[in-house]
PDB file of C-alpha atoms in Angstrom:
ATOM      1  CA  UNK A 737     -54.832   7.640  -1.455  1.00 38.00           C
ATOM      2  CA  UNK A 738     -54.055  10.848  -2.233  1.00 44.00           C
ATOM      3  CA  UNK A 739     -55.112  12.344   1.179  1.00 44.00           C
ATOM      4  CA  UNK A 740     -53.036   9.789   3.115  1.00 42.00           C
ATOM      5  CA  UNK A 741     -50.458  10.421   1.309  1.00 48.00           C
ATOM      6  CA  UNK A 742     -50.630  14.187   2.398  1.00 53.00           C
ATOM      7  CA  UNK A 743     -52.077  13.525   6.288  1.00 49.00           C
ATOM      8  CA  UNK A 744     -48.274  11.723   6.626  1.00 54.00           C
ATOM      9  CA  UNK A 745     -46.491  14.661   5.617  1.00 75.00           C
ATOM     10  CA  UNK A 746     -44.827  16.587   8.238  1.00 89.00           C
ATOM     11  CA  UNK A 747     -43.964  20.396   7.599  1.00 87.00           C
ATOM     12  CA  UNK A 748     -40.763  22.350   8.142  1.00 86.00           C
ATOM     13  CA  UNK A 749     -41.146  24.917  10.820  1.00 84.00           C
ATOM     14  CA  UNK A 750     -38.292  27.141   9.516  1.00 89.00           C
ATOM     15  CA  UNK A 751     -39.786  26.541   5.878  1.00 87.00           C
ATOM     16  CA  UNK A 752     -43.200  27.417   6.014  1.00 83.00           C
ATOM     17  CA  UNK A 753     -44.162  30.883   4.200  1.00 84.00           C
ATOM     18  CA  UNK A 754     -47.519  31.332   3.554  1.00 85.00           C
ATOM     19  CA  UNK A 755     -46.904  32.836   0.455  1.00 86.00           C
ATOM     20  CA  UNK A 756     -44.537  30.073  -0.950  1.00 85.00           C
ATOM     21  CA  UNK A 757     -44.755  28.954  -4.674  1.00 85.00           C
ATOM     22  CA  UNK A 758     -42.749  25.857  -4.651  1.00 88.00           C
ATOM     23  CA  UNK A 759     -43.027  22.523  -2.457  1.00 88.00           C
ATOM     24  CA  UNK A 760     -40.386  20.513  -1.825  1.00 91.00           C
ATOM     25  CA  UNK A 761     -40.814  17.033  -0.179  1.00 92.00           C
ATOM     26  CA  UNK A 762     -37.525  15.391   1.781  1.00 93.00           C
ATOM     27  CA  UNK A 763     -37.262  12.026   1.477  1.00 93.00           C
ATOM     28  CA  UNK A 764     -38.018  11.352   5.037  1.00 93.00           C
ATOM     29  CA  UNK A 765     -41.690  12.816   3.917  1.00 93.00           C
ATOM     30  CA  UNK A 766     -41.225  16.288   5.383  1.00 95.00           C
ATOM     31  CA  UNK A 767     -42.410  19.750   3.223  1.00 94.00           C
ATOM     32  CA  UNK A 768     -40.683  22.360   2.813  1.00 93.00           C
ATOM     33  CA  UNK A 769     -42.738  25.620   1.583  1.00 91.00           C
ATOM     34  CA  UNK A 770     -40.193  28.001  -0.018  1.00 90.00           C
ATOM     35  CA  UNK A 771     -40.200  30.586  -2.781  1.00 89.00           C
ATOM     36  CA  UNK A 772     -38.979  29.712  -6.235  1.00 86.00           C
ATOM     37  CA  UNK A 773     -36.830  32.832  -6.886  1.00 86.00           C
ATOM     38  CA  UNK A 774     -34.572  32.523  -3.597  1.00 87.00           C
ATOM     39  CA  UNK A 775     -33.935  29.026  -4.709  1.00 86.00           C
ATOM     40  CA  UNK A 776     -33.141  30.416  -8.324  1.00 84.00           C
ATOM     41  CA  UNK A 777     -30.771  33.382  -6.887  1.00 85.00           C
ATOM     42  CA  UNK A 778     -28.783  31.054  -4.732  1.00 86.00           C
ATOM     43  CA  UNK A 779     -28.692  27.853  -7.241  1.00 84.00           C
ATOM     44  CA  UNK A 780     -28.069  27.426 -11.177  1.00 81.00           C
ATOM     45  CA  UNK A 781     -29.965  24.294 -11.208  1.00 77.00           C
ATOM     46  CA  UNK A 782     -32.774  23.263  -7.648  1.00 65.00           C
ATOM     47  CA  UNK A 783     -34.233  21.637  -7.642  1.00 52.00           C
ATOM     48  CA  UNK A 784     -33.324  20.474 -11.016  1.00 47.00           C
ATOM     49  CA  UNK A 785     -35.296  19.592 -13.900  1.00 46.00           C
ATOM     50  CA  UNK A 786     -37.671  17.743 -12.060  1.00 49.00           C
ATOM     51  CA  UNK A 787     -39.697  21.118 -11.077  1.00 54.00           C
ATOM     52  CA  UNK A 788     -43.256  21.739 -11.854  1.00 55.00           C
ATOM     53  CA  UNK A 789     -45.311  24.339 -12.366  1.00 54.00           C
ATOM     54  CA  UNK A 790     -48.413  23.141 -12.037  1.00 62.00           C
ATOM     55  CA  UNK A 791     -48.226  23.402  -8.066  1.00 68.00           C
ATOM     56  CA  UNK A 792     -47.379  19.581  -7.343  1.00 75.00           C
ATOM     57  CA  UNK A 793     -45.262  19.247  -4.636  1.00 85.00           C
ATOM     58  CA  UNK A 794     -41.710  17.755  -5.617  1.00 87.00           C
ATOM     59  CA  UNK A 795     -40.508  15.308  -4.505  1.00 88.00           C
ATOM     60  CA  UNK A 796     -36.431  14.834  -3.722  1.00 92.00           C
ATOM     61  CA  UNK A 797     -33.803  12.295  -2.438  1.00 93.00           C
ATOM     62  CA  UNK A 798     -32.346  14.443   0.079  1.00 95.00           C
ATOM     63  CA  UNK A 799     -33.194  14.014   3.675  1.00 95.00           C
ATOM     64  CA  UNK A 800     -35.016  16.504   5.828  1.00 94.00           C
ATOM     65  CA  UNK A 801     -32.187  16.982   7.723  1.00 95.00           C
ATOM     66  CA  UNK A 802     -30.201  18.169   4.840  1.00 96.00           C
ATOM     67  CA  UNK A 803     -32.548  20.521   2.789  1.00 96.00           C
ATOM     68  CA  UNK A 804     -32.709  21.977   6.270  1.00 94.00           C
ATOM     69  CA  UNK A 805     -29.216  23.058   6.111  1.00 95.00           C
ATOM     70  CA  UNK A 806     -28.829  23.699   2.764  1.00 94.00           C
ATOM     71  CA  UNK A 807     -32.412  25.713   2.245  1.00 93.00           C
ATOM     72  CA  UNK A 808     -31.026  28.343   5.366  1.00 93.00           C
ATOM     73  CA  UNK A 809     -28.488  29.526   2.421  1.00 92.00           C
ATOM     74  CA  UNK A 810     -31.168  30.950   0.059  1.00 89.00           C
ATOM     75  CA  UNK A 811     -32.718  33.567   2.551  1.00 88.00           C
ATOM     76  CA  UNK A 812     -31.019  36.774   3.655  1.00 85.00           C
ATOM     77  CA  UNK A 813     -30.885  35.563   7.661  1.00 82.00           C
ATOM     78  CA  UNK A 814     -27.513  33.738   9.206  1.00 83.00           C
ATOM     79  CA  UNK A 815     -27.457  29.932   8.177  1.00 82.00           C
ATOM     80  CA  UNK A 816     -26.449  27.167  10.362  1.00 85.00           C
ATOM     81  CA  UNK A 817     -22.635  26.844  10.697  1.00 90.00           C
ATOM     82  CA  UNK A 818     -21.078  23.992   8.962  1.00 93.00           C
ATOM     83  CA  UNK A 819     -18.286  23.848  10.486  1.00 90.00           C
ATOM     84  CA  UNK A 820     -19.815  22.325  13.711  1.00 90.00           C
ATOM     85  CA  UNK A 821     -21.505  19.305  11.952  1.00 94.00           C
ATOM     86  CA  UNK A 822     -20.572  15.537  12.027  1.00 95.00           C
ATOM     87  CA  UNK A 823     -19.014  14.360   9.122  1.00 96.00           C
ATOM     88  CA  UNK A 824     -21.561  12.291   7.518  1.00 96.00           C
ATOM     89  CA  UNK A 825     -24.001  15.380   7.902  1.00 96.00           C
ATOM     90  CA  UNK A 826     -21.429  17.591   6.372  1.00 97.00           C
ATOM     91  CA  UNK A 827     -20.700  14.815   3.486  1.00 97.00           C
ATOM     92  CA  UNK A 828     -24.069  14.623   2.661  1.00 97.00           C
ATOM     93  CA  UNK A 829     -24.780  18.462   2.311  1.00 97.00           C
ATOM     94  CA  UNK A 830     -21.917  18.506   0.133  1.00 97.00           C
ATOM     95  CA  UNK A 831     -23.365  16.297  -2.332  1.00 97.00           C
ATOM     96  CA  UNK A 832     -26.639  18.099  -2.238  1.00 96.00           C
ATOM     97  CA  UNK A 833     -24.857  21.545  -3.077  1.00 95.00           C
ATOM     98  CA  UNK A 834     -23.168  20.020  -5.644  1.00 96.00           C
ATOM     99  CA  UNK A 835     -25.734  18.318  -7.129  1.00 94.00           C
ATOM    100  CA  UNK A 836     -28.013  21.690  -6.841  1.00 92.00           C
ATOM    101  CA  UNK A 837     -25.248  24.042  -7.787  1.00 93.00           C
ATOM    102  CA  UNK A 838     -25.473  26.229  -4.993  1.00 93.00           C
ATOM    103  CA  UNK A 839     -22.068  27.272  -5.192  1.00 92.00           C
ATOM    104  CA  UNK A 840     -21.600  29.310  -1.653  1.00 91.00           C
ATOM    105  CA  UNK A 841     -22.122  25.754   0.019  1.00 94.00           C
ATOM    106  CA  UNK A 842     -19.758  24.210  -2.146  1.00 96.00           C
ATOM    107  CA  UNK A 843     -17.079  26.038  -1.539  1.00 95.00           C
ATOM    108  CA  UNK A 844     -17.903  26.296   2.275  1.00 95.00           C
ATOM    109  CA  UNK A 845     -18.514  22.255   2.269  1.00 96.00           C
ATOM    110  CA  UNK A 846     -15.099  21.931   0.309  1.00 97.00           C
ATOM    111  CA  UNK A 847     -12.768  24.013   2.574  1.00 96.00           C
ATOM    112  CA  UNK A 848     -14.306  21.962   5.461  1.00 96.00           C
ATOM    113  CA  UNK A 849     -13.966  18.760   4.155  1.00 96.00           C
ATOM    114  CA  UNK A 850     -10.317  19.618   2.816  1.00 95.00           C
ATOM    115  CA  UNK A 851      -9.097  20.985   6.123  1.00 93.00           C
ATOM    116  CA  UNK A 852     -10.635  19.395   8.635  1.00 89.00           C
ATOM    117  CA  UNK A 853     -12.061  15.785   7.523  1.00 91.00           C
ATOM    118  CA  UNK A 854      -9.362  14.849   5.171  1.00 91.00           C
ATOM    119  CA  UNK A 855      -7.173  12.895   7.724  1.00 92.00           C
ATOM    120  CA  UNK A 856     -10.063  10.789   9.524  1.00 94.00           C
ATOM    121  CA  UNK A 857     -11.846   9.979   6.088  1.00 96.00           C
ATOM    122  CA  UNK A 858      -9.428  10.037   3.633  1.00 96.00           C
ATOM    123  CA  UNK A 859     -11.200   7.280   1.208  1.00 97.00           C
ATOM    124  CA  UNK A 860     -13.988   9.442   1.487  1.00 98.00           C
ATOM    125  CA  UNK A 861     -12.997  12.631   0.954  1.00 98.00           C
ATOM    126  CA  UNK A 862     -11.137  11.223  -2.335  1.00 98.00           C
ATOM    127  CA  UNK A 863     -14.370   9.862  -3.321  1.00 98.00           C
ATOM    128  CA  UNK A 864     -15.639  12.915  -2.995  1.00 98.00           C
ATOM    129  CA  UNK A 865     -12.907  15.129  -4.737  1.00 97.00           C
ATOM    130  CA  UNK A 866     -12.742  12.587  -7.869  1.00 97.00           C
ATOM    131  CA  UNK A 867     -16.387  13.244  -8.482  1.00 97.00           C
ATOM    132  CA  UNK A 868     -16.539  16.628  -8.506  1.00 97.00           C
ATOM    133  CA  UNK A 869     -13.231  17.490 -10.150  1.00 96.00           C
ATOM    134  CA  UNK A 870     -11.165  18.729  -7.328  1.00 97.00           C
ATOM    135  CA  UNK A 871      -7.886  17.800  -8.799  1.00 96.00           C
ATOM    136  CA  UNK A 872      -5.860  19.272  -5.992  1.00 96.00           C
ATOM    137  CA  UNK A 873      -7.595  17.705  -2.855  1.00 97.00           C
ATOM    138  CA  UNK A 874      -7.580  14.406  -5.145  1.00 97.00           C
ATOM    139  CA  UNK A 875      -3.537  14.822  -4.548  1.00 97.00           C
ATOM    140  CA  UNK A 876      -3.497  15.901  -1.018  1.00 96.00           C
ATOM    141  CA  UNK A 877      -5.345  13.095   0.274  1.00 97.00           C
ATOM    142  CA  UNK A 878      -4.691  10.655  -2.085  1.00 97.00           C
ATOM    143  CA  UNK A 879      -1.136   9.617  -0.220  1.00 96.00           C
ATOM    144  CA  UNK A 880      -3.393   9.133   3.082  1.00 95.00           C
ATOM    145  CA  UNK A 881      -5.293   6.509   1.541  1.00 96.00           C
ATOM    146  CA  UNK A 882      -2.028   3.926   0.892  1.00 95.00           C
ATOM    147  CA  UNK A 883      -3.132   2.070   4.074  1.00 92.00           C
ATOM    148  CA  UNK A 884      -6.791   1.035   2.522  1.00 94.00           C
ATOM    149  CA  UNK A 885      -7.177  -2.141   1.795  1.00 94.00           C
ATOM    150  CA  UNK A 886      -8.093  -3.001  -1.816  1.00 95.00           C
ATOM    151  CA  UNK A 887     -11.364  -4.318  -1.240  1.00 97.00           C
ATOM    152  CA  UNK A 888     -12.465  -1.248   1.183  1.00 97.00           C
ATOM    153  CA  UNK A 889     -11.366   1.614  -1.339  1.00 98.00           C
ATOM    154  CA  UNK A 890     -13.326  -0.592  -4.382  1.00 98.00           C
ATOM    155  CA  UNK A 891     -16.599  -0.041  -1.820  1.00 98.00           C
ATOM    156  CA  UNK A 892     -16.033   3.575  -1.524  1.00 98.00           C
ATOM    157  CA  UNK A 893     -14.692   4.637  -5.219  1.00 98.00           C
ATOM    158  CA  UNK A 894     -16.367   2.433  -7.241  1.00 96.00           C
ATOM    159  CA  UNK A 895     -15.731   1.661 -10.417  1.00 96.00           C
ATOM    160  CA  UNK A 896     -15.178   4.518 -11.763  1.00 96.00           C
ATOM    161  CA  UNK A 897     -12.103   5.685  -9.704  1.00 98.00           C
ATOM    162  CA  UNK A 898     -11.101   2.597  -8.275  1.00 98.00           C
ATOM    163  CA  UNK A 899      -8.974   1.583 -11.306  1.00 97.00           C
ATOM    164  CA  UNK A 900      -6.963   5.098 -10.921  1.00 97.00           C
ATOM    165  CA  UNK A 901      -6.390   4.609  -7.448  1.00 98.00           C
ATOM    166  CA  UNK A 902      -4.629   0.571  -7.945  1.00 98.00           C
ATOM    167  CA  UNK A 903      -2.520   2.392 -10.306  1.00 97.00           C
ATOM    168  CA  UNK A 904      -1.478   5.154  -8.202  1.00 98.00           C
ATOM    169  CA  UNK A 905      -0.749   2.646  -5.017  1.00 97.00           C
ATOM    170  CA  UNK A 906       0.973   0.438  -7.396  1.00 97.00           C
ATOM    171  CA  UNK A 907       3.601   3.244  -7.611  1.00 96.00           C
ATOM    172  CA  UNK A 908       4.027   3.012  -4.044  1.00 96.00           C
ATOM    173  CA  UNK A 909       4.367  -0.671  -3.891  1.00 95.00           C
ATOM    174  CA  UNK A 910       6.674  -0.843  -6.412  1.00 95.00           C
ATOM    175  CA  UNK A 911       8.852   1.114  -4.537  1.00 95.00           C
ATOM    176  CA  UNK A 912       8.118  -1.467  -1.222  1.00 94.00           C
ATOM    177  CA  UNK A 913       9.503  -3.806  -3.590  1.00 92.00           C
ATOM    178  CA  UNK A 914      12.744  -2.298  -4.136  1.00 90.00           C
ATOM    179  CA  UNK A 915      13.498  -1.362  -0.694  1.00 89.00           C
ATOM    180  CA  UNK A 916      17.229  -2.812   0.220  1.00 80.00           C
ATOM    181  CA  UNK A 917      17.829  -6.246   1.845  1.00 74.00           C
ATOM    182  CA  UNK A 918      20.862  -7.550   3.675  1.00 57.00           C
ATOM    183  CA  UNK A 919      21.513  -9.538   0.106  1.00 49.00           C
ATOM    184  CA  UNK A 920      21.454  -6.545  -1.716  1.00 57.00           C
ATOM    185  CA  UNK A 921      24.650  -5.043  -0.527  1.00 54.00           C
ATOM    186  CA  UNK A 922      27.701  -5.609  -1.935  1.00 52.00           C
ATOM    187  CA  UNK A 923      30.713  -6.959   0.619  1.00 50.00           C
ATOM    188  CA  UNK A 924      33.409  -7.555  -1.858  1.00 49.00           C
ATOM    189  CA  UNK A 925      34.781  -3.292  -1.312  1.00 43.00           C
ATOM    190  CA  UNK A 926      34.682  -3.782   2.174  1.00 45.00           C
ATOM    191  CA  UNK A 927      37.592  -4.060   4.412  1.00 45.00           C
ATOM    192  CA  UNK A 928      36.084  -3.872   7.689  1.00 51.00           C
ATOM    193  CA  UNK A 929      32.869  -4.580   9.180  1.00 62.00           C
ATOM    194  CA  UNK A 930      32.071  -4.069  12.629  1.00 69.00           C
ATOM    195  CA  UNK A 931      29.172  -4.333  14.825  1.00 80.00           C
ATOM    196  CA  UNK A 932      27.520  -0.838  14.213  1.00 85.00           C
ATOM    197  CA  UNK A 933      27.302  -1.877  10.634  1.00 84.00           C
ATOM    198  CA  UNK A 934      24.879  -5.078  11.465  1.00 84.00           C
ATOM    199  CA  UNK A 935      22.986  -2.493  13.774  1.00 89.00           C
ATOM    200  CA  UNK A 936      21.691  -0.541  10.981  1.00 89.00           C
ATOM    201  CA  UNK A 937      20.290  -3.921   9.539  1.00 87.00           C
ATOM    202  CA  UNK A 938      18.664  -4.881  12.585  1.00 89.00           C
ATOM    203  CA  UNK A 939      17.166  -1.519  12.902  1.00 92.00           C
ATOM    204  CA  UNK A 940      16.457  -1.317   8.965  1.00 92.00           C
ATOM    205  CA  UNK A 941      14.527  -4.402   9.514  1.00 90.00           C
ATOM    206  CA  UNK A 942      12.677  -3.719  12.562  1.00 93.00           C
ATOM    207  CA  UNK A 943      11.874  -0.273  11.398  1.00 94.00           C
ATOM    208  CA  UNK A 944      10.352  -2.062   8.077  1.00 92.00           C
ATOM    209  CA  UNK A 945       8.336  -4.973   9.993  1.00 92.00           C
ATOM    210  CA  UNK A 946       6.797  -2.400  12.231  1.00 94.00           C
ATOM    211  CA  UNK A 947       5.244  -0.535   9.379  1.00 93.00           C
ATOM    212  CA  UNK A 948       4.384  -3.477   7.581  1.00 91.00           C
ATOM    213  CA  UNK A 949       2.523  -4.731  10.887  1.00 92.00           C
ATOM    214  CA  UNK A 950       0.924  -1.552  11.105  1.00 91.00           C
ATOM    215  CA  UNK A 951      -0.193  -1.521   7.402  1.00 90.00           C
ATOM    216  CA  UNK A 952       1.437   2.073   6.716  1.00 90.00           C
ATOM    217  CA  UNK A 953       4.285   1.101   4.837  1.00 93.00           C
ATOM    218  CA  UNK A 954       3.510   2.349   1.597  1.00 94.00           C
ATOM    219  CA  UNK A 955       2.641   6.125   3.376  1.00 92.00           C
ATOM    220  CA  UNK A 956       5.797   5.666   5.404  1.00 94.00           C
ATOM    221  CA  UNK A 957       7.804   5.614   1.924  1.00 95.00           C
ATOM    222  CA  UNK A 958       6.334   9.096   1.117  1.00 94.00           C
ATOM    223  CA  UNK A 959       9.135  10.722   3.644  1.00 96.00           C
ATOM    224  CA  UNK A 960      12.226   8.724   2.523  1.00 95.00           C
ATOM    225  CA  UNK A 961      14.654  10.849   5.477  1.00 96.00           C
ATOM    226  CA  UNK A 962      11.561   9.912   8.078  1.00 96.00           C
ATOM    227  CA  UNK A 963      12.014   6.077   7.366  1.00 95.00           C
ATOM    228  CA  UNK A 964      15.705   6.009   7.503  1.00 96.00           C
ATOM    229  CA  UNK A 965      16.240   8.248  10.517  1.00 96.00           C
ATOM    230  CA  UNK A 966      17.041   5.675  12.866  1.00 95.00           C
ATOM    231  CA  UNK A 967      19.377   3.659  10.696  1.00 93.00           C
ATOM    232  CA  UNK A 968      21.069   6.612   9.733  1.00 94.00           C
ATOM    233  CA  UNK A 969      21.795   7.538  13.482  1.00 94.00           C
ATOM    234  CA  UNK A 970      24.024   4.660  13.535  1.00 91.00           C
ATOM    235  CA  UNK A 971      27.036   6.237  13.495  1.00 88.00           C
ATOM    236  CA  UNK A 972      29.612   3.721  10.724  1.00 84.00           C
ATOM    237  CA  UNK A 973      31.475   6.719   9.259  1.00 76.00           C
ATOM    238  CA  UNK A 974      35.302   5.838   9.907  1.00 72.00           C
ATOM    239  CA  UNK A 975      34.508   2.214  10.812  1.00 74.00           C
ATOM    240  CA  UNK A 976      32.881   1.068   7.573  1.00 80.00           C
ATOM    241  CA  UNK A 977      33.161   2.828   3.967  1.00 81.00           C
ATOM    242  CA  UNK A 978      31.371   0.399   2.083  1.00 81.00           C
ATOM    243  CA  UNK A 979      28.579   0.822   4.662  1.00 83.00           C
ATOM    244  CA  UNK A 980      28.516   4.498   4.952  1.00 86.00           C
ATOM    245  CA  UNK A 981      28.701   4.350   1.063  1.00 88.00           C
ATOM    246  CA  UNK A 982      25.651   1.885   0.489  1.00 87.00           C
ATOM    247  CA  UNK A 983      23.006   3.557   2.759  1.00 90.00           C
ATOM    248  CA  UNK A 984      23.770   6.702   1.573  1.00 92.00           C
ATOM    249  CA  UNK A 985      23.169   5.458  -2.015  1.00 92.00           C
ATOM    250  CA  UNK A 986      20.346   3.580  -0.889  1.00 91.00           C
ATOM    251  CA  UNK A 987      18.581   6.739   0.650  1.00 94.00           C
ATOM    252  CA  UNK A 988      19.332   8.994  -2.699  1.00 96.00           C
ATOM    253  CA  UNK A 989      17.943   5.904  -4.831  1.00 94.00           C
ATOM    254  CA  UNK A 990      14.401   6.507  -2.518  1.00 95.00           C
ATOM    255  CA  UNK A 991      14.171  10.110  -2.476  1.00 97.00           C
ATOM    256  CA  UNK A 992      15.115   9.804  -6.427  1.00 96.00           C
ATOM    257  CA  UNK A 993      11.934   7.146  -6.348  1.00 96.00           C
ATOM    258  CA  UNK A 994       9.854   9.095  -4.482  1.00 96.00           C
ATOM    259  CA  UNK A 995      10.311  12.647  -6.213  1.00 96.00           C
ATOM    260  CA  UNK A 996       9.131  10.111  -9.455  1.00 96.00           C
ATOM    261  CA  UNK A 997       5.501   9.354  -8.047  1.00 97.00           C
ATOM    262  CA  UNK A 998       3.154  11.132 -10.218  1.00 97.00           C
ATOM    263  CA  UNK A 999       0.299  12.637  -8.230  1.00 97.00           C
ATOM    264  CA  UNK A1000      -3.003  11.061  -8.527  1.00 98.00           C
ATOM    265  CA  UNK A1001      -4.529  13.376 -10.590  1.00 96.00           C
ATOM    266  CA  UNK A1002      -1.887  12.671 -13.502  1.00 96.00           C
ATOM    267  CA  UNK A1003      -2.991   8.986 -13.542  1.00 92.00           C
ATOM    268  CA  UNK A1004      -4.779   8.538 -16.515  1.00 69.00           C
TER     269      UNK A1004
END
């Protein structure tokens, strides 16, 4: 058993040294032959406490594809570049330095992921951040995740930091709640109304069903001035007081909302 077991291995041709002292088996069944003090001069923990040293080879969950990458870091010759890898690639080798400790790749994994992955995978990339205590990237991408669904962010965050993240989009939908309606405003101040005045409703209105549609209303609230833009083109100053006076309350009540959000990092 034990010789079929070792007649299916395949063998790394970067990670082959004759003179290697530790074996490390991907989970795709591929060897890597590598030398235990690089790993120890390049990682406070690989491959964790699961080591022997007896000579067995050790086994580990990370693909082939990934010690690959992350292996080129412990020897003094240029690595791979991360920057050019796909984003599940790149995901993946960020676990694997994290859970190895191999601190160069961190950081290199977390400035890519933060700068260049955080607007196509935002659920992800939270995930990510909330696990390994990046507070600030928690907050800069949190904001991008408002147009999740519920049931989609509880399948990437789990439930560990799904709970967090209902009560941070609850702030957000709170404020949906509040946003003005035609009955909301008060008529009894105002001596004339004209047609520029039901304009701004109409295009109040629209502008709100249109996000809705597109399920971004809750990240369209994040730029109060953005979302009111085109209802506050309507020119009513002169024509309508009570109008001019109403939106103009209305848009300090939102920014005054807004500015109240605490980040997703304070939740909790």
């Amino acid at each position: 058993m034990a010789s079929e077991y070792k007649a299916a291995q395949q063998h790394s041709e970067r990670f082959a040294a004759e003179d290697a002292d530790v074996e490390l088996l991907s989970s795709d069944n591929v060897l890597f032959k590598v030398h235990r003090a690089s790993l120890a001069s390049h990682s406070a923990v690989f491959p964790g406490q699961e080591v022997v040293t007896n000579g067995e080879i050790v086994s580990l969950s990370e693909s082939s594809a990934v010690l690959d990458i992350i292996l080129q870091y412990i020897y003094p010759s240029p690595p791979c570049h991360l920057d050019g890898l796909p984003f599940t690639t790149l995901y993946q080798v960020a676990e694997a330095a994290e859970k190895y400790q191999m601190f160069a790749v961190m950081e290199i994994c977390r400035i890519l992921l933060q700068i260049r992955h955080y607007q196509e995978h935002p659920l992800e990339v939270l995930a990510y951040a909330c696990k390994y205590g990046y507070t600030s990237l928690c907050d800069q991408v949190a904001p991008l995740t408002l147009v999740v669904e519920a049931r989609d962010a509880f399948n990437v965050l789990g439930h560990l930091y799904f709970p967090q993240w209902m009560l941070y989009r609850e702030q957000w939908v709170g404020i949906q709640r509040s946003l003005p309606t035609y009955m909301d405003m008060d008529l009894g101040d105002i001596k004339k109304h004209w047609g520029a005045c039901d304009e701004r409703w109409y295009t109040w209105k629209k502008t709100c069903d249109d996000a809705v549609s597109r399920g971004d209303i809750l990240r369209r609230l994040r730029d109060p001035d953005s979302l009111l833009a085109s209802v506050m083109a309507i020119n009513v100053t002169g024509h309508c007081p009570g109008c001019t006076w109403f939106w103009n309350k209305r848009r300090d009540r939102l920014r005054q909302q807004v500015a109240g959000v605490r980040d997703f990092s304070a939740i909790l």
